[in-house]
Amino acid sequence: MPTGISCPAGALLSASAVLTATIICAGAAGADPSQQDQFVALLQQLQIPPVDNVPALVAQAHQICGELDGGTSVDTVVNNEMNISFGDSPALHLQPDRVRRTVVRFITASVTVYCPKHQGELPPP
């Protein structure tokens, strides 16, 4: 199921977005459209532009913030997102640094827009 991020970054985050698709009905329905626009613009600025299925990406961003709010460390969230990406596309094991950079950028966009109180926890770009 495509998530709406242009390739190759789409493969890196597709499993994450699929897993959170069910959250869309619960959380994204009431999402602030200006925040969504800001999130999409920031993803584009970070070179992981979404092309469709933005609600699934927003839902994933909210899930990441929920994990951080619950006390999960950023490193654990990064590792979990990377493992999901590797599980979805095993060929990505050949590019672990690229996967990590993309995941960190996505988490950075998520935190910046939806849970800025966690910005001090982000790894360096």
Short mmCIF file of N, CA and C in Angstrom, two decimals:
data_model
loop_
_atom_site.label_atom_id
_atom_site.label_comp_id
_atom_site.label_asym_id
_atom_site.label_seq_id
_atom_site.Cartn_x
_atom_site.Cartn_y
_atom_site.Cartn_z
N MET A 1 0.85 -1.17 0.00
CA MET A 1 0.00 0.00 0.00
C MET A 1 0.89 1.23 0.00
N PRO A 2 0.84 2.06 -1.02
CA PRO A 2 1.70 3.24 -1.07
C PRO A 2 1.26 4.26 -0.03
N THR A 3 2.25 4.96 0.52
CA THR A 3 1.94 5.93 1.56
C THR A 3 1.89 7.34 1.05
N GLY A 4 2.41 7.58 -0.11
CA GLY A 4 2.36 8.92 -0.63
C GLY A 4 3.66 9.68 -0.52
N ILE A 5 4.74 9.02 -0.23
CA ILE A 5 6.03 9.66 -0.23
C ILE A 5 6.74 9.20 -1.49
N SER A 6 7.37 10.15 -2.18
CA SER A 6 8.02 9.79 -3.42
C SER A 6 9.18 8.83 -3.16
N CYS A 7 9.48 7.97 -4.09
CA CYS A 7 10.55 6.98 -3.97
C CYS A 7 11.89 7.69 -3.95
N PRO A 8 12.90 7.16 -3.31
CA PRO A 8 12.95 5.94 -2.52
C PRO A 8 12.49 6.13 -1.08
N ALA A 9 12.25 7.34 -0.68
CA ALA A 9 11.86 7.56 0.71
C ALA A 9 10.56 6.87 1.05
N GLY A 10 9.69 6.70 0.06
CA GLY A 10 8.41 6.04 0.31
C GLY A 10 8.58 4.65 0.84
N ALA A 11 9.53 3.94 0.32
CA ALA A 11 9.77 2.58 0.80
C ALA A 11 10.25 2.57 2.25
N LEU A 12 10.91 3.65 2.63
CA LEU A 12 11.44 3.71 3.99
C LEU A 12 10.33 3.88 5.02
N LEU A 13 9.25 4.52 4.65
CA LEU A 13 8.22 4.82 5.62
C LEU A 13 6.89 4.13 5.35
N SER A 14 6.81 3.35 4.28
CA SER A 14 5.52 2.78 3.90
C SER A 14 4.94 1.86 4.96
N ALA A 15 5.73 1.02 5.55
CA ALA A 15 5.20 0.11 6.57
C ALA A 15 4.69 0.88 7.77
N SER A 16 5.39 1.90 8.15
CA SER A 16 4.96 2.71 9.29
C SER A 16 3.60 3.32 9.03
N ALA A 17 3.42 3.86 7.86
CA ALA A 17 2.14 4.50 7.56
C ALA A 17 1.02 3.49 7.46
N VAL A 18 1.31 2.31 6.92
CA VAL A 18 0.29 1.28 6.83
C VAL A 18 -0.17 0.86 8.22
N LEU A 19 0.78 0.71 9.14
CA LEU A 19 0.44 0.29 10.49
C LEU A 19 -0.41 1.31 11.23
N THR A 20 -0.31 2.55 10.83
CA THR A 20 -1.06 3.58 11.53
C THR A 20 -2.31 4.03 10.79
N ALA A 21 -2.63 3.40 9.72
CA ALA A 21 -3.80 3.81 8.94
C ALA A 21 -5.08 3.78 9.77
N THR A 22 -5.16 2.87 10.71
CA THR A 22 -6.36 2.79 11.53
C THR A 22 -6.48 3.96 12.49
N ILE A 23 -5.40 4.65 12.75
CA ILE A 23 -5.44 5.80 13.64
C ILE A 23 -6.10 6.99 12.95
N ILE A 24 -6.11 6.99 11.65
CA ILE A 24 -6.63 8.13 10.90
C ILE A 24 -8.04 8.48 11.36
N CYS A 25 -8.91 7.52 11.46
CA CYS A 25 -10.29 7.78 11.84
C CYS A 25 -10.37 8.35 13.25
N ALA A 26 -9.52 7.91 14.13
CA ALA A 26 -9.58 8.34 15.51
C ALA A 26 -8.94 9.70 15.74
N GLY A 27 -7.83 9.97 15.07
CA GLY A 27 -7.09 11.18 15.41
C GLY A 27 -6.99 12.23 14.32
N ALA A 28 -6.84 11.83 13.10
CA ALA A 28 -6.59 12.80 12.05
C ALA A 28 -7.85 13.52 11.60
N ALA A 29 -9.00 12.98 11.90
CA ALA A 29 -10.24 13.63 11.48
C ALA A 29 -10.35 15.02 12.10
N GLY A 30 -9.86 15.19 13.31
CA GLY A 30 -9.91 16.47 13.96
C GLY A 30 -8.62 17.25 13.86
N ALA A 31 -7.72 16.83 13.00
CA ALA A 31 -6.42 17.47 12.89
C ALA A 31 -6.55 18.88 12.32
N ASP A 32 -5.68 19.74 12.76
CA ASP A 32 -5.66 21.12 12.30
C ASP A 32 -5.07 21.16 10.89
N PRO A 33 -5.86 21.66 9.90
CA PRO A 33 -5.36 21.69 8.52
C PRO A 33 -4.09 22.52 8.37
N SER A 34 -3.96 23.60 9.16
CA SER A 34 -2.74 24.41 9.02
C SER A 34 -1.52 23.64 9.51
N GLN A 35 -1.69 22.80 10.54
CA GLN A 35 -0.58 21.95 10.98
C GLN A 35 -0.22 20.94 9.90
N GLN A 36 -1.24 20.36 9.26
CA GLN A 36 -0.98 19.39 8.20
C GLN A 36 -0.22 20.06 7.06
N ASP A 37 -0.62 21.27 6.69
CA ASP A 37 0.08 22.00 5.63
C ASP A 37 1.53 22.27 6.04
N GLN A 38 1.72 22.65 7.29
CA GLN A 38 3.08 22.90 7.80
C GLN A 38 3.90 21.61 7.76
N PHE A 39 3.28 20.49 8.15
CA PHE A 39 3.96 19.20 8.15
C PHE A 39 4.38 18.80 6.74
N VAL A 40 3.46 18.92 5.79
CA VAL A 40 3.77 18.58 4.39
C VAL A 40 4.88 19.48 3.86
N ALA A 41 4.81 20.76 4.15
CA ALA A 41 5.86 21.68 3.69
C ALA A 41 7.21 21.32 4.30
N LEU A 42 7.21 20.96 5.57
CA LEU A 42 8.47 20.59 6.22
C LEU A 42 9.02 19.29 5.65
N LEU A 43 8.15 18.32 5.37
CA LEU A 43 8.63 17.08 4.73
C LEU A 43 9.28 17.40 3.39
N GLN A 44 8.65 18.29 2.62
CA GLN A 44 9.23 18.67 1.33
C GLN A 44 10.58 19.34 1.52
N GLN A 45 10.66 20.22 2.51
CA GLN A 45 11.91 20.92 2.80
C GLN A 45 13.01 19.93 3.21
N LEU A 46 12.62 18.86 3.89
CA LEU A 46 13.58 17.85 4.34
C LEU A 46 13.85 16.78 3.29
N GLN A 47 13.35 17.01 2.09
CA GLN A 47 13.59 16.15 0.93
C GLN A 47 12.92 14.78 1.04
N ILE A 48 11.76 14.72 1.69
CA ILE A 48 10.92 13.52 1.69
C ILE A 48 9.48 13.95 1.40
N PRO A 49 9.28 14.51 0.19
CA PRO A 49 7.96 15.07 -0.12
C PRO A 49 6.89 14.00 -0.29
N PRO A 50 5.76 14.19 0.38
CA PRO A 50 4.64 13.26 0.18
C PRO A 50 3.94 13.57 -1.14
N VAL A 51 3.49 12.53 -1.81
CA VAL A 51 2.77 12.74 -3.06
C VAL A 51 1.29 12.39 -2.93
N ASP A 52 0.93 11.57 -1.98
CA ASP A 52 -0.47 11.28 -1.68
C ASP A 52 -0.55 10.58 -0.33
N ASN A 53 -1.75 10.26 0.12
CA ASN A 53 -1.98 9.59 1.39
C ASN A 53 -1.38 10.34 2.58
N VAL A 54 -1.50 11.65 2.52
CA VAL A 54 -1.00 12.49 3.60
C VAL A 54 -1.64 12.13 4.95
N PRO A 55 -2.93 11.79 5.00
CA PRO A 55 -3.51 11.44 6.31
C PRO A 55 -2.77 10.29 7.01
N ALA A 56 -2.30 9.32 6.27
CA ALA A 56 -1.55 8.22 6.90
C ALA A 56 -0.22 8.72 7.46
N LEU A 57 0.41 9.65 6.78
CA LEU A 57 1.68 10.21 7.26
C LEU A 57 1.45 11.06 8.51
N VAL A 58 0.35 11.82 8.50
CA VAL A 58 0.01 12.62 9.68
C VAL A 58 -0.28 11.70 10.87
N ALA A 59 -0.99 10.62 10.60
CA ALA A 59 -1.29 9.66 11.67
C ALA A 59 0.00 9.07 12.23
N GLN A 60 0.95 8.77 11.36
CA GLN A 60 2.24 8.24 11.81
C GLN A 60 2.97 9.28 12.66
N ALA A 61 2.91 10.53 12.26
CA ALA A 61 3.55 11.59 13.03
C ALA A 61 2.94 11.68 14.42
N HIS A 62 1.61 11.57 14.50
CA HIS A 62 0.94 11.61 15.80
C HIS A 62 1.32 10.39 16.65
N GLN A 63 1.49 9.25 16.00
CA GLN A 63 1.88 8.05 16.74
C GLN A 63 3.28 8.24 17.33
N ILE A 64 4.18 8.80 16.55
CA ILE A 64 5.54 9.06 17.03
C ILE A 64 5.49 9.99 18.23
N CYS A 65 4.69 11.04 18.16
CA CYS A 65 4.57 11.96 19.29
C CYS A 65 3.97 11.26 20.50
N GLY A 66 3.02 10.37 20.27
CA GLY A 66 2.45 9.61 21.37
C GLY A 66 3.48 8.73 22.06
N GLU A 67 4.35 8.12 21.27
CA GLU A 67 5.41 7.30 21.85
C GLU A 67 6.35 8.15 22.69
N LEU A 68 6.72 9.31 22.14
CA LEU A 68 7.62 10.20 22.88
C LEU A 68 6.93 10.72 24.15
N ASP A 69 5.66 11.08 24.04
CA ASP A 69 4.91 11.54 25.22
C ASP A 69 4.84 10.44 26.28
N GLY A 70 4.83 9.19 25.84
CA GLY A 70 4.76 8.07 26.76
C GLY A 70 6.10 7.68 27.37
N GLY A 71 7.16 8.41 27.00
CA GLY A 71 8.46 8.15 27.61
C GLY A 71 9.43 7.35 26.77
N THR A 72 9.03 6.95 25.56
CA THR A 72 9.95 6.23 24.68
C THR A 72 11.04 7.18 24.21
N SER A 73 12.27 6.74 24.23
CA SER A 73 13.38 7.60 23.80
C SER A 73 13.35 7.76 22.28
N VAL A 74 13.92 8.87 21.82
CA VAL A 74 14.00 9.12 20.39
C VAL A 74 14.80 8.02 19.71
N ASP A 75 15.88 7.57 20.33
CA ASP A 75 16.69 6.50 19.74
C ASP A 75 15.85 5.23 19.53
N THR A 76 15.00 4.91 20.50
CA THR A 76 14.15 3.73 20.37
C THR A 76 13.14 3.92 19.24
N VAL A 77 12.57 5.12 19.14
CA VAL A 77 11.61 5.40 18.06
C VAL A 77 12.31 5.29 16.71
N VAL A 78 13.51 5.84 16.60
CA VAL A 78 14.27 5.74 15.35
C VAL A 78 14.51 4.28 15.00
N ASN A 79 14.98 3.50 15.96
CA ASN A 79 15.25 2.08 15.70
C ASN A 79 13.99 1.32 15.32
N ASN A 80 12.88 1.61 16.00
CA ASN A 80 11.62 0.94 15.66
C ASN A 80 11.18 1.28 14.23
N GLU A 81 11.27 2.54 13.87
CA GLU A 81 10.87 2.97 12.52
C GLU A 81 11.79 2.35 11.46
N MET A 82 13.07 2.27 11.77
CA MET A 82 14.00 1.63 10.84
C MET A 82 13.67 0.16 10.67
N ASN A 83 13.39 -0.53 11.77
CA ASN A 83 13.05 -1.95 11.69
C ASN A 83 11.78 -2.19 10.89
N ILE A 84 10.81 -1.31 11.04
CA ILE A 84 9.59 -1.44 10.24
C ILE A 84 9.92 -1.26 8.76
N SER A 85 10.76 -0.27 8.46
CA SER A 85 11.16 -0.05 7.07
C SER A 85 11.90 -1.25 6.49
N PHE A 86 12.82 -1.81 7.28
CA PHE A 86 13.56 -2.98 6.82
C PHE A 86 12.63 -4.17 6.61
N GLY A 87 11.66 -4.33 7.50
CA GLY A 87 10.71 -5.43 7.36
C GLY A 87 9.85 -5.28 6.12
N ASP A 88 9.52 -4.04 5.78
CA ASP A 88 8.69 -3.78 4.61
C ASP A 88 9.48 -3.94 3.32
N SER A 89 10.74 -3.58 3.37
CA SER A 89 11.58 -3.64 2.17
C SER A 89 12.99 -4.10 2.57
N PRO A 90 13.21 -5.42 2.63
CA PRO A 90 14.51 -5.96 3.07
C PRO A 90 15.72 -5.41 2.31
N ALA A 91 15.53 -4.99 1.07
CA ALA A 91 16.66 -4.46 0.30
C ALA A 91 17.23 -3.20 0.94
N LEU A 92 16.46 -2.55 1.78
CA LEU A 92 16.95 -1.35 2.44
C LEU A 92 18.07 -1.64 3.43
N HIS A 93 18.24 -2.90 3.80
CA HIS A 93 19.37 -3.27 4.68
C HIS A 93 20.70 -2.90 4.04
N LEU A 94 20.70 -2.74 2.72
CA LEU A 94 21.93 -2.37 2.02
C LEU A 94 22.27 -0.90 2.19
N GLN A 95 21.31 -0.11 2.70
CA GLN A 95 21.51 1.33 2.85
C GLN A 95 21.08 1.80 4.24
N PRO A 96 21.62 1.21 5.29
CA PRO A 96 21.13 1.56 6.63
C PRO A 96 21.34 3.03 7.00
N ASP A 97 22.41 3.64 6.54
CA ASP A 97 22.65 5.05 6.86
C ASP A 97 21.60 5.94 6.21
N ARG A 98 21.26 5.61 4.99
CA ARG A 98 20.23 6.39 4.27
C ARG A 98 18.87 6.22 4.94
N VAL A 99 18.56 4.99 5.34
CA VAL A 99 17.29 4.73 6.02
C VAL A 99 17.24 5.53 7.31
N ARG A 100 18.31 5.50 8.07
CA ARG A 100 18.36 6.23 9.34
C ARG A 100 18.17 7.72 9.12
N ARG A 101 18.85 8.29 8.13
CA ARG A 101 18.71 9.72 7.85
C ARG A 101 17.27 10.08 7.50
N THR A 102 16.64 9.25 6.68
CA THR A 102 15.26 9.52 6.28
C THR A 102 14.31 9.40 7.47
N VAL A 103 14.50 8.38 8.27
CA VAL A 103 13.67 8.19 9.46
C VAL A 103 13.86 9.37 10.42
N VAL A 104 15.08 9.78 10.65
CA VAL A 104 15.34 10.91 11.55
C VAL A 104 14.69 12.18 11.00
N ARG A 105 14.75 12.40 9.69
CA ARG A 105 14.11 13.58 9.11
C ARG A 105 12.59 13.52 9.31
N PHE A 106 11.99 12.35 9.12
CA PHE A 106 10.55 12.21 9.31
C PHE A 106 10.18 12.46 10.78
N ILE A 107 10.95 11.91 11.69
CA ILE A 107 10.68 12.12 13.11
C ILE A 107 10.88 13.60 13.46
N THR A 108 11.88 14.23 12.89
CA THR A 108 12.12 15.65 13.12
C THR A 108 10.92 16.48 12.67
N ALA A 109 10.40 16.18 11.49
CA ALA A 109 9.21 16.90 11.00
C ALA A 109 8.02 16.65 11.92
N SER A 110 7.86 15.42 12.35
CA SER A 110 6.75 15.07 13.24
C SER A 110 6.83 15.85 14.54
N VAL A 111 8.02 15.86 15.14
CA VAL A 111 8.22 16.56 16.41
C VAL A 111 8.06 18.06 16.24
N THR A 112 8.64 18.60 15.19
CA THR A 112 8.59 20.04 14.96
C THR A 112 7.15 20.54 14.87
N VAL A 113 6.30 19.80 14.19
CA VAL A 113 4.93 20.26 13.96
C VAL A 113 3.98 19.82 15.06
N TYR A 114 4.07 18.58 15.50
CA TYR A 114 3.02 18.02 16.36
C TYR A 114 3.39 17.88 17.84
N CYS A 115 4.66 17.88 18.16
CA CYS A 115 5.03 17.78 19.59
C CYS A 115 6.38 18.48 19.82
N PRO A 116 6.40 19.80 19.61
CA PRO A 116 7.67 20.53 19.69
C PRO A 116 8.36 20.47 21.05
N LYS A 117 7.63 20.06 22.08
CA LYS A 117 8.28 19.98 23.39
C LYS A 117 9.39 18.92 23.41
N HIS A 118 9.43 18.06 22.38
CA HIS A 118 10.46 17.01 22.31
C HIS A 118 11.64 17.39 21.40
N GLN A 119 11.67 18.62 20.90
CA GLN A 119 12.74 19.01 19.98
C GLN A 119 14.13 18.86 20.58
N GLY A 120 14.26 19.10 21.86
CA GLY A 120 15.56 18.97 22.50
C GLY A 120 16.08 17.54 22.56
N GLU A 121 15.20 16.58 22.27
CA GLU A 121 15.59 15.16 22.31
C GLU A 121 16.06 14.64 20.95
N LEU A 122 15.86 15.44 19.89
CA LEU A 122 16.17 14.98 18.54
C LEU A 122 17.68 14.80 18.34
N PRO A 123 18.05 13.76 17.58
CA PRO A 123 19.48 13.60 17.25
C PRO A 123 19.88 14.66 16.24
N PRO A 124 21.18 14.95 16.14
CA PRO A 124 21.63 15.90 15.13
C PRO A 124 21.33 15.37 13.72
N PRO A 125 21.06 16.30 12.81
CA PRO A 125 20.72 15.87 11.43
C PRO A 125 21.84 15.17 10.71
#
